[in-house]
XYZ file of C-alpha atoms in Angstrom:
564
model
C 0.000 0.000 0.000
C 3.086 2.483 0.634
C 2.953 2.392 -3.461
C -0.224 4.214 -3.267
C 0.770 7.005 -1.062
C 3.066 7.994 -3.622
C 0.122 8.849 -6.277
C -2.133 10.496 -4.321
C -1.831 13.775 -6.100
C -3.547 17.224 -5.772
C -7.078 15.441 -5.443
C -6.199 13.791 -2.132
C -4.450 16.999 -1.099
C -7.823 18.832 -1.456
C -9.607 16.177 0.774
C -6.982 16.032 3.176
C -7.374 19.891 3.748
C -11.019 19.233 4.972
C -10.188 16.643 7.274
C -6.622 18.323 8.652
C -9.172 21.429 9.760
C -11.615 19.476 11.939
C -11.533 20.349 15.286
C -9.031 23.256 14.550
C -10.764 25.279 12.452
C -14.132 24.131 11.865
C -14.443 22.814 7.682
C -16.555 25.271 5.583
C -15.054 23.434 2.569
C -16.626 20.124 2.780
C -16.954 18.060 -0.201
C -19.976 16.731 -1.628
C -20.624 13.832 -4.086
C -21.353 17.053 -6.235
C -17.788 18.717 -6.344
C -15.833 15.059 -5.558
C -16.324 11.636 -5.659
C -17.200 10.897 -9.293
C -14.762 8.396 -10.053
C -12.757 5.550 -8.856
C -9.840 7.119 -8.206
C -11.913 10.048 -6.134
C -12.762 7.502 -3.940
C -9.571 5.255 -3.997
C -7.952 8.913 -3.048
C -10.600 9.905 -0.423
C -9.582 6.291 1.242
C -5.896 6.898 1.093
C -5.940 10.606 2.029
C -8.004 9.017 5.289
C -5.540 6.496 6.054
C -3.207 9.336 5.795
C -4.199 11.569 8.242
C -4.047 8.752 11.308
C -0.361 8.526 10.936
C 2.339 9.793 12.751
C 3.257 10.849 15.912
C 0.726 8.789 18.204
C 0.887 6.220 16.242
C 4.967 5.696 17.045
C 4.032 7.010 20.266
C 1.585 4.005 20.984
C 4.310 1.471 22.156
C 5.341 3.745 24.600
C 2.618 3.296 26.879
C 4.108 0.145 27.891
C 6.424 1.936 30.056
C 3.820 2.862 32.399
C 3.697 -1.101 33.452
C 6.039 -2.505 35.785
C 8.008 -4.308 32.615
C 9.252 -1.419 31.277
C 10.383 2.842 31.738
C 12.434 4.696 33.699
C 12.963 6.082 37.082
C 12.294 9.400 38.491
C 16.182 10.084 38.550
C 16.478 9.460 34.838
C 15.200 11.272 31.881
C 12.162 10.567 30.351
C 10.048 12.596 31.622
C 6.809 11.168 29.529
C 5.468 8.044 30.994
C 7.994 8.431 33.951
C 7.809 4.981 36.030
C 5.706 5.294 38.992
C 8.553 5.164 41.178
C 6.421 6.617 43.938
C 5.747 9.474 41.510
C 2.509 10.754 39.927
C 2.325 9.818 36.218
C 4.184 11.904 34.311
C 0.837 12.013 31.504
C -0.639 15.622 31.988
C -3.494 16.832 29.556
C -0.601 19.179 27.937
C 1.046 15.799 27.034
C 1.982 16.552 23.320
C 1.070 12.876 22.482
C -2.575 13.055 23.637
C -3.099 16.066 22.186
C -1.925 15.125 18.623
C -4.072 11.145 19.250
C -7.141 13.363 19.530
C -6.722 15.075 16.986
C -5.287 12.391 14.116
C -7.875 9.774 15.292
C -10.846 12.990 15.261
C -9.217 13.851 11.425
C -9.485 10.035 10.414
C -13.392 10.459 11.431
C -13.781 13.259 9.514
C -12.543 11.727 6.509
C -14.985 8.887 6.914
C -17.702 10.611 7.800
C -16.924 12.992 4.561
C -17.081 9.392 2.781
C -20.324 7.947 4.558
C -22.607 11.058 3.221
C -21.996 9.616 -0.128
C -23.566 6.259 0.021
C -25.198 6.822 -3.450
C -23.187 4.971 -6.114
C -22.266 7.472 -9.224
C -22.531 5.933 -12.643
C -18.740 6.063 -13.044
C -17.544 4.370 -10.013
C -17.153 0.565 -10.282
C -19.364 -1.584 -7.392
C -16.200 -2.912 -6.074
C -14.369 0.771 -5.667
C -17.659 1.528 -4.224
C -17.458 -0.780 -1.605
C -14.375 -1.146 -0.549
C -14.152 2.746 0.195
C -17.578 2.378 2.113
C -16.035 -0.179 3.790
C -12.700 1.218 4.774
C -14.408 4.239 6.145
C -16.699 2.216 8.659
C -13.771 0.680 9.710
C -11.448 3.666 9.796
C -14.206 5.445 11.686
C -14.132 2.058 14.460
C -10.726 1.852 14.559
C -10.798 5.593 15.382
C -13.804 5.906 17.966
C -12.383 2.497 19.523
C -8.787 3.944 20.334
C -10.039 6.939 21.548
C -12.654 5.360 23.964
C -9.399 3.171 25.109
C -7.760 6.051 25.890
C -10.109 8.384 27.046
C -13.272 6.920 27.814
C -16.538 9.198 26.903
C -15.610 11.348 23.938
C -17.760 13.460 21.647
C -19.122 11.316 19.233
C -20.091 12.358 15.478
C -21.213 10.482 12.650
C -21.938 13.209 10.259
C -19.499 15.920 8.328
C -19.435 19.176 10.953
C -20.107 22.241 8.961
C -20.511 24.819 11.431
C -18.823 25.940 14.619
C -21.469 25.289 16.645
C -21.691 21.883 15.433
C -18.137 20.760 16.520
C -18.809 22.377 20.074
C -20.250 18.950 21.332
C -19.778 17.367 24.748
C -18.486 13.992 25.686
C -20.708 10.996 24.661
C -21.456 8.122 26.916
C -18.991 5.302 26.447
C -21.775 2.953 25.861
C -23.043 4.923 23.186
C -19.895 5.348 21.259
C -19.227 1.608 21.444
C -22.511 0.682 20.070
C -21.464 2.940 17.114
C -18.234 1.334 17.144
C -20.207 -2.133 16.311
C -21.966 -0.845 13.888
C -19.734 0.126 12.344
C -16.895 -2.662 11.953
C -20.126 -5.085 11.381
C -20.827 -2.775 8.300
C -17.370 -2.633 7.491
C -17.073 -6.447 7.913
C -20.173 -6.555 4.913
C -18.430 -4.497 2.336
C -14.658 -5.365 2.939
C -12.681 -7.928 1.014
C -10.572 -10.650 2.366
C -6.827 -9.572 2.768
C -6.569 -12.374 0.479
C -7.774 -10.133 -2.391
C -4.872 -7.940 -1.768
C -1.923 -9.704 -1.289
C 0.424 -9.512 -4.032
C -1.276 -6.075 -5.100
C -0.447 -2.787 -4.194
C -3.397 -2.301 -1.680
C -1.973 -4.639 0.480
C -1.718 -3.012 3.922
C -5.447 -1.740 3.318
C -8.399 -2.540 5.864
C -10.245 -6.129 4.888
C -12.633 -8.489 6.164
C -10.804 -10.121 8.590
C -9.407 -6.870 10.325
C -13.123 -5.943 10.611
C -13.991 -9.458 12.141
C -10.432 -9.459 14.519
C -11.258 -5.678 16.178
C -14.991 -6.503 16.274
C -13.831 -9.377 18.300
C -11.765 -7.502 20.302
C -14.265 -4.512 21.385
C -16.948 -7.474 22.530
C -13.491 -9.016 24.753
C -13.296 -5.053 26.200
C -16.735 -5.139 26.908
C -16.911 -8.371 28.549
C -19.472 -9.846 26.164
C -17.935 -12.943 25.618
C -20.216 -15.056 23.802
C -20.379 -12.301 21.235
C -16.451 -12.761 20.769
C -16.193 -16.246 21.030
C -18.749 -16.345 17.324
C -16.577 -13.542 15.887
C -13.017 -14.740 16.640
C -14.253 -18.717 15.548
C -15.306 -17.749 12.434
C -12.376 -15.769 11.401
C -9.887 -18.804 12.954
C -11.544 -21.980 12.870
C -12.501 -21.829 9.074
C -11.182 -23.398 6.293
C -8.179 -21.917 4.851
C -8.304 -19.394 6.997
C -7.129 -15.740 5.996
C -4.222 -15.749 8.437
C -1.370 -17.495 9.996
C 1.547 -17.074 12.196
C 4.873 -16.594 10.625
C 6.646 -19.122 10.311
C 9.931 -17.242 12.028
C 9.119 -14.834 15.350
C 11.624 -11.962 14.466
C 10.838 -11.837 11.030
C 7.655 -10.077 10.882
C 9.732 -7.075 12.752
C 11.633 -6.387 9.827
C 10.940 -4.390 6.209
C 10.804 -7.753 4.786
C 8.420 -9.061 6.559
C 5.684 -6.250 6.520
C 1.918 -6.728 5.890
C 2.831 -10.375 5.511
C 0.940 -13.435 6.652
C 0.397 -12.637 10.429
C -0.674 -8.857 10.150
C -4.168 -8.430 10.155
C -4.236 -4.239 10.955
C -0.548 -2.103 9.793
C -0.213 1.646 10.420
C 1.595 2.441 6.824
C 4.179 4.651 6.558
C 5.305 6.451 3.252
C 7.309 9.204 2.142
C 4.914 11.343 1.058
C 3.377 12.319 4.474
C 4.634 15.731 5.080
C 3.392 17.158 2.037
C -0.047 16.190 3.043
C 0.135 16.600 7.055
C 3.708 18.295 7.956
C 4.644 15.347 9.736
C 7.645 13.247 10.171
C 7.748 10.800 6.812
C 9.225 7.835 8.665
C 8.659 5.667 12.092
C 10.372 7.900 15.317
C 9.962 4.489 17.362
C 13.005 3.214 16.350
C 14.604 6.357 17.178
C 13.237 6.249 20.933
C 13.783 3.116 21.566
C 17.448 2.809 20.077
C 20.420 2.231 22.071
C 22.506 4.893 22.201
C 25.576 5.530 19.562
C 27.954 2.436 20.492
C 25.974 -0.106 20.105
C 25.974 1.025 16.296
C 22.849 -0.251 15.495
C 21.290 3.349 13.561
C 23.069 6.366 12.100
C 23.616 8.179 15.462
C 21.509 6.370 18.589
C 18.678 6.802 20.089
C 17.129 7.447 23.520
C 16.090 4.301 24.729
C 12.962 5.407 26.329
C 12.003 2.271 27.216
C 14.014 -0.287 28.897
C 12.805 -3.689 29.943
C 13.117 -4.636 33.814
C 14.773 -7.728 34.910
C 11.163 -8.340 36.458
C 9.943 -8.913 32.651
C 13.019 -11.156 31.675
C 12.043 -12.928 34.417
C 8.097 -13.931 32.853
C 10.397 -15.937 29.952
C 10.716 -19.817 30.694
C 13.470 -22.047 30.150
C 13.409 -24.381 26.795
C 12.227 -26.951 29.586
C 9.448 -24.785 31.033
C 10.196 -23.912 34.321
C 10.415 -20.318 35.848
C 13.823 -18.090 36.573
C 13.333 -15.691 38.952
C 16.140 -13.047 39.567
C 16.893 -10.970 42.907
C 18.874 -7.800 42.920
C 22.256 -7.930 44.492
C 23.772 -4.402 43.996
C 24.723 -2.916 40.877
C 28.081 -1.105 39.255
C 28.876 2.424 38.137
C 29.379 2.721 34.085
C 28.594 4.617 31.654
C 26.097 6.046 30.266
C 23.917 3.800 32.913
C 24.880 2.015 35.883
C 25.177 -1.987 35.257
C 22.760 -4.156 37.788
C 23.729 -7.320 39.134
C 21.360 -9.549 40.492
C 21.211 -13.490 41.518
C 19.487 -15.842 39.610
C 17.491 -19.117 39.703
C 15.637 -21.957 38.482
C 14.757 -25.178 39.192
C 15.634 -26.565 35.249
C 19.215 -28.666 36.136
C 20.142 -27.494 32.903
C 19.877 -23.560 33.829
C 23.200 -21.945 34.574
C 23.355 -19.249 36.487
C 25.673 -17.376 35.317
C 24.680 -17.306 32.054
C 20.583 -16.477 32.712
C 19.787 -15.695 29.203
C 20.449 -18.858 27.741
C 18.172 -21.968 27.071
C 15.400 -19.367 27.076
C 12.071 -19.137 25.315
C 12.966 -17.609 22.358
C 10.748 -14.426 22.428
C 13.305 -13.459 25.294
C 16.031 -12.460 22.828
C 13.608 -10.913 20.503
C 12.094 -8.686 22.682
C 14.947 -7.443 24.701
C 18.549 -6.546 24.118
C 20.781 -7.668 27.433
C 24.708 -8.286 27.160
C 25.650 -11.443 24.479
C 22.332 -11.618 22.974
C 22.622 -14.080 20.130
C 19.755 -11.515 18.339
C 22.605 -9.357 17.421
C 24.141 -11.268 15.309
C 21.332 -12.271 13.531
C 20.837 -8.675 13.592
C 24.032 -8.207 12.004
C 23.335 -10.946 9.182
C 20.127 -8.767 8.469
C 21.819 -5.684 8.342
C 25.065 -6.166 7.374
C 26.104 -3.616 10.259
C 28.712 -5.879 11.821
C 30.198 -3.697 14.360
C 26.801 -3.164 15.846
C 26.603 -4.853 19.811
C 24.922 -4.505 23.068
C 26.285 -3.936 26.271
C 24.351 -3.859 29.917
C 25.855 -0.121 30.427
C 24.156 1.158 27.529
C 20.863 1.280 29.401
C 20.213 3.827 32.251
C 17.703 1.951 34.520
C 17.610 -2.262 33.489
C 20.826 -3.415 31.569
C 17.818 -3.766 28.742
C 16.408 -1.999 25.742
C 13.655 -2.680 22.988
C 14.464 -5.349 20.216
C 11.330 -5.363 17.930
C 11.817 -2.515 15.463
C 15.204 -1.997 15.343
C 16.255 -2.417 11.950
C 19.314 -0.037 11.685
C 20.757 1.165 8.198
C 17.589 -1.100 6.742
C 15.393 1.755 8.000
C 16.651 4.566 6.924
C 18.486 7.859 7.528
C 18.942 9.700 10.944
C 17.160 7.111 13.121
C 13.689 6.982 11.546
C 12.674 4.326 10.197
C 9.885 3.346 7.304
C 8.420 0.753 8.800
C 4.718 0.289 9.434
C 3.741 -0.596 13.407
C 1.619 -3.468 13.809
C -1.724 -2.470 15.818
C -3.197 -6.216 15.591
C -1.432 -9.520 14.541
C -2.701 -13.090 14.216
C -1.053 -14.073 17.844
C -3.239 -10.991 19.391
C -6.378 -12.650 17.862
C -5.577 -16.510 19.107
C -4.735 -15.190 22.661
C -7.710 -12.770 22.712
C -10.092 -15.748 21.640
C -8.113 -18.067 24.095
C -9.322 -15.379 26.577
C -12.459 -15.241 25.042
C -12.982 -19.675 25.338
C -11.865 -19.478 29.096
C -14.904 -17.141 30.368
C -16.697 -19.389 28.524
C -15.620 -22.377 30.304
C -14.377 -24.072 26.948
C -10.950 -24.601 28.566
C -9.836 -27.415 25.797
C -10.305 -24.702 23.114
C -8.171 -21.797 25.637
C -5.254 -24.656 26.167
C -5.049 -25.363 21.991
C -5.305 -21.758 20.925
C -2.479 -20.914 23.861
C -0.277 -23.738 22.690
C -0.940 -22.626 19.176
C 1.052 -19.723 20.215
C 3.833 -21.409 21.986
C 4.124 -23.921 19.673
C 5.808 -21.337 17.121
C 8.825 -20.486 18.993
C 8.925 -24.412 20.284
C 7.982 -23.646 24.182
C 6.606 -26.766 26.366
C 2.456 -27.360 25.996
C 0.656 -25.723 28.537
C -0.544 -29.407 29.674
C 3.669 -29.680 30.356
C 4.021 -26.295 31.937
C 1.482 -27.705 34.458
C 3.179 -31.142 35.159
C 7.016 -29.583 34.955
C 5.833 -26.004 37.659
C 3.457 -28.974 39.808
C 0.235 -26.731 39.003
C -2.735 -27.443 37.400
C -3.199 -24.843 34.360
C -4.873 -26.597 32.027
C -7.769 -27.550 34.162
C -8.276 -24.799 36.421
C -9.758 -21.636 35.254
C -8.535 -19.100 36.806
C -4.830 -20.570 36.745
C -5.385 -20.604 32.923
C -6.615 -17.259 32.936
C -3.396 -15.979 34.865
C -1.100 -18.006 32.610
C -2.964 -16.729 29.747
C -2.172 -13.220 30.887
C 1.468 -13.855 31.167
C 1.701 -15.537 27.833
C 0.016 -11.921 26.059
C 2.993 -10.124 28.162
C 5.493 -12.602 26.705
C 4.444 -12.360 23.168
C 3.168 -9.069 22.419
C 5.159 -6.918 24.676
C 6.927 -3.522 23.496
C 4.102 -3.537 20.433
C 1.099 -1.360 20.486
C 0.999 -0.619 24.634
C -1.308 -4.181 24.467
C 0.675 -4.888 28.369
C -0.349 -1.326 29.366
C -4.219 -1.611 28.058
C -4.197 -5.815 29.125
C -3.634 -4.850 32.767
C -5.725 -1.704 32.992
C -8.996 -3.454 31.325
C -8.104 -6.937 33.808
C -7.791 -4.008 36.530
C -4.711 -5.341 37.962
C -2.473 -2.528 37.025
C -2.693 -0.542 40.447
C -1.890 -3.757 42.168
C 0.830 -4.546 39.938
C 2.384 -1.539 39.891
C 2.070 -0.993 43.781
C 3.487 -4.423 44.553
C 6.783 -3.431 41.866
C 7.700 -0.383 42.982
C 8.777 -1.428 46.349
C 11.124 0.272 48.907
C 14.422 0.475 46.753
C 13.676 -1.352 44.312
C 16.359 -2.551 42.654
C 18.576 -0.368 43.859
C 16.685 3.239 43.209
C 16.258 5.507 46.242
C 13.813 5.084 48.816
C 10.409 7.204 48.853
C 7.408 7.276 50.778
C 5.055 4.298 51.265
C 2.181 6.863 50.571
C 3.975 8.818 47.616
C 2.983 6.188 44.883
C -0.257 8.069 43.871
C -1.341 6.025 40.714
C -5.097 4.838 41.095
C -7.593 3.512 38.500
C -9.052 7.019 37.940
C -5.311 6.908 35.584
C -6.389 3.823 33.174
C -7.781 6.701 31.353
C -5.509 9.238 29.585
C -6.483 13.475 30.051
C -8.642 14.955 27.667
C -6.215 17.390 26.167
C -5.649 20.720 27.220
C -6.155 22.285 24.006
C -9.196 20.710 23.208
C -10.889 21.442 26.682
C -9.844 25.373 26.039
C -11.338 25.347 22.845
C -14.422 22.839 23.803
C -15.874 24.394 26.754
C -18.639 21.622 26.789
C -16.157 19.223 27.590
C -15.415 18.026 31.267
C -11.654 16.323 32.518
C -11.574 12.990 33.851
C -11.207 12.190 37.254
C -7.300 12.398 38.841
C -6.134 15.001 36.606
């Protein structure tokens, strides 16, 4: 799909100036089936222009959020300064936050496009039934996808379904939840009508566009965030339990993380990114992620470092099994002045005879080495092999606050100049959709389906049964629901972490993030100066982001959320 960007032209320009002005400047020059969409390349441009305008900043910004778990950020002493740790600190996330500002607004644009679409639901004589469509259809689910993160984030939110042409029109206050998710419904069930299956674009250029199956997978996903599980259990079973089914898990882990491996066999929903952004938005044209989560300069895996914002904790290392499937837990000892960061040292253990100590990283589940860069990680040189970079390394010292930072992403030379990177961040994947219908199968007490769909998942990166995890720890998991349900949990932290913030919004919506969070940040943990047992102020009133500050100046009808 990146091909497409690059043709937009003038005509998308024009629509993209109508949807850039909502909720800035209200748009007087909204287009009409009259002055626009007369053709099949109006509408194939009024799609494009729409998946335009959602990209960007919040988009790269999105994995971030992880580092408000315990598995990830940075301390108070360190420098951040976004989703600062709660290391018996407030959150850092104010409603001036740059990043919550921008979300709003991109995800409020997106709408706007789609609703511009939506008005036009009268085919013209020269636009093919299948162009027709397929635009229809991408706008319904643009305009889900949109309403959906910004519920996730924000929780009531002004909802509108038709072009704003006035003012007064855009002055609207915030819409029950429940309201805006029953849009949200209808709309990815309409979207799930007109869309093709991805299979219809693969090996075309509008590969990377909505389909079918990313209509069925975040249909299925709002009923698991609404706790209507019987509704999810129908939509995930008929998008993975039918014959040759749309998706699959690559064959290879690491690979989809790479330029090579983009829109590919797994991905079900890819934010693309393409050069031709900033003409049309003013944005940055490639990916910052890989620039914040980089390592800096000598590890020589980009042009010039980055500033590994987020740095895995031991305490995440520490949810990856041995080959043989038991646990390693690790217990801070002290740790040793470098630079630029401080190296940790801590004791480790397991119970697997085969585990060595002093090498903790090895005979690991793979996804370990993926995921996180620690000192004589065998990813780097198959980082190097990819790259061709072979001076590039890791070293504990390079990170401030964990000895760790970020694998997925980091692509070096492969992604471009000056840190940024052109590759597209993957908002859902087949493994979210098996683990979320896993999810879905245990609250429906089908715990034979929950087991298969888990081990489906493990099975990739060869990692013991979840029958064997049971006999090897001396638990029952497979049998017992809510042992499943907590092993099910840990297994979404192993294999989606450092993605699309799924740790951050898994343990807000399973309300265990206050607890979690609480329990981590303990007196001096590992190592980082005391504080006050009643200075950690996070509460559940902060599972919802700030409305932003410019929009509440500008919106008088709309009201803050609690805690902020």
């Amino acid at each position: 799909m990146k091909k497409i960007y690059l043709i937009i032209g003038i005509i998308t320009s024009i629509l993209l100036s109508s949807c850039e002005d909502f909720l800035t400047t209200y748009p007087q020059n909204q287009l009409t089936a009259g002055t626009f969409f007369k053709t099949d390349d109006d509408f194939a441009a009024a799609a494009n222009g729409m998946y335009s305008v959602m990209t960007g900043y919040p988009s790269e910004f999105f994995p971030m959020i992880d580092g408000i778990t315990p598995f990830a950020g940075e301390t108070a002493t360190s420098r951040c300064g976004v989703f600062n740790p709660y290391n018996g600190h407030l959150p850092m996330v104010s409603s001036s936050l740059d990043f919550t500002r921008q979300c709003w607004q991109n995800m409020y644009k997106g709408i706007a496009c789609a609703n511009n679409i939506l008005t036009n639901t009268e085919k013209p004589a020269n636009v093919s039934q299948q162009v027709f469509d397929r635009t229809l259809g991408e706008a319904y689910f643009i305009r889900g996808y949109a309403y959906f993160t910004l519920v996730t984030l924000f929780g009531d939110i002004p909802l509108f379904t038709e072009p704003q042409v006035s003012y007064d029109q855009v002055l609207k206050p915030r819409t029950p939840k429940s309201e805006v998710i029953t849009q949200i419904i209808a709309d990815f069930e309409k979207a799930k009508q007109l869309l093709p299956s991805v299979k219809e674009y693969r090996g075309t250029a509008n590969l990377g566009r909505a389909s079918k199956g990313a209509a069925q997978a975040f249909l299925g996903k709002v009923y698991v965030y609404e706790e209507r599980w019987t509704d999810a259990k129908k939509e995930f079973a008929a998008l993975v339990d039918m014959q040759d089914a749309d998706y699959d898990l690559t064959p290879h882990y690491y690979d989809q993380f790479w330029p090579d491996g983009e829109n590919g066999i797994e991905s079900i929903y890819e934010i693309q990114y393409d050069p031709s952004r900033p003409a049309a938005t003013g944005q940055y044209a490639m990916n910052r992620f890989m620039d914040f989560i980089n390592p800096p300069a000598e590890a020589n895996m980009n042009f010039k470092g980055g500033f590994g914002y987020l740095e895995p904790t031991e305490y995440y290392c520490d949810l990856f099994e041995t080959l043989n499937g038991y646990k390693v837990t690790s217990t801070y000892i002290n740790r040793t002045d470098a630079t630029p960061g401080p190296v940790f040292n801590y004791n480790y253990e397991s119970k697997d005879p085969q585990f060595n100590a002093t090498a903790p990283y090895e005979i690991r589940d793979p996804r370990l080495k993926y995921t996180v860069w620690y000192e004589d990680s065998p990813a780097v040189e198959e980082f190097i092999q990819k790259t061709g970079q072979d001076n590039a390394n890791f070293k504990s010292r390079y990170s401030k606050t964990s000895n760790h930072c970020v694998v997925k992403y980091i692509v070096g030379k492969l992604g471009g100049k000056s840190g940024y990177s052109p590759m597209n961040m993957i908002v859902m994947r087949y493994a979210d959709v098996l683990l979320l219908y896993a999810e879905t199968c245990i609250h429906e007490n089908d715990l034979p389906k929950a087991v298969s769909l888990i081990n489906r998942v493990r099975n990739r990166v060869n990692m013991p049964s979840v029958e064997q995890i049971g006999t090897i720890q001396g638990v029952d998991i497979a049998g017992n629901k809510e042992n499943l349900m907590k092993y099910l949990q840990r297994e979404r932290f192993r294999e989606l972490g450092f993605e699309w913030g799924h740790m951050m919004f898994d343990m807000a919506r399973w309300d265990i993030l206050v607890s979690e969070l609480k329990d981590y940040w303990t007196q001096g943990r590992d190592g980082w100066p005391t504080f006050s047992s009643t200075a950690l102020q996070f509460t559940k009133d902060c599972y919802l982001f700030p409305i932003p500050e410019q929009e509440m100046t500008s919106n008088p009808l709309l009201k803050q959320n609690p805690g902020y």
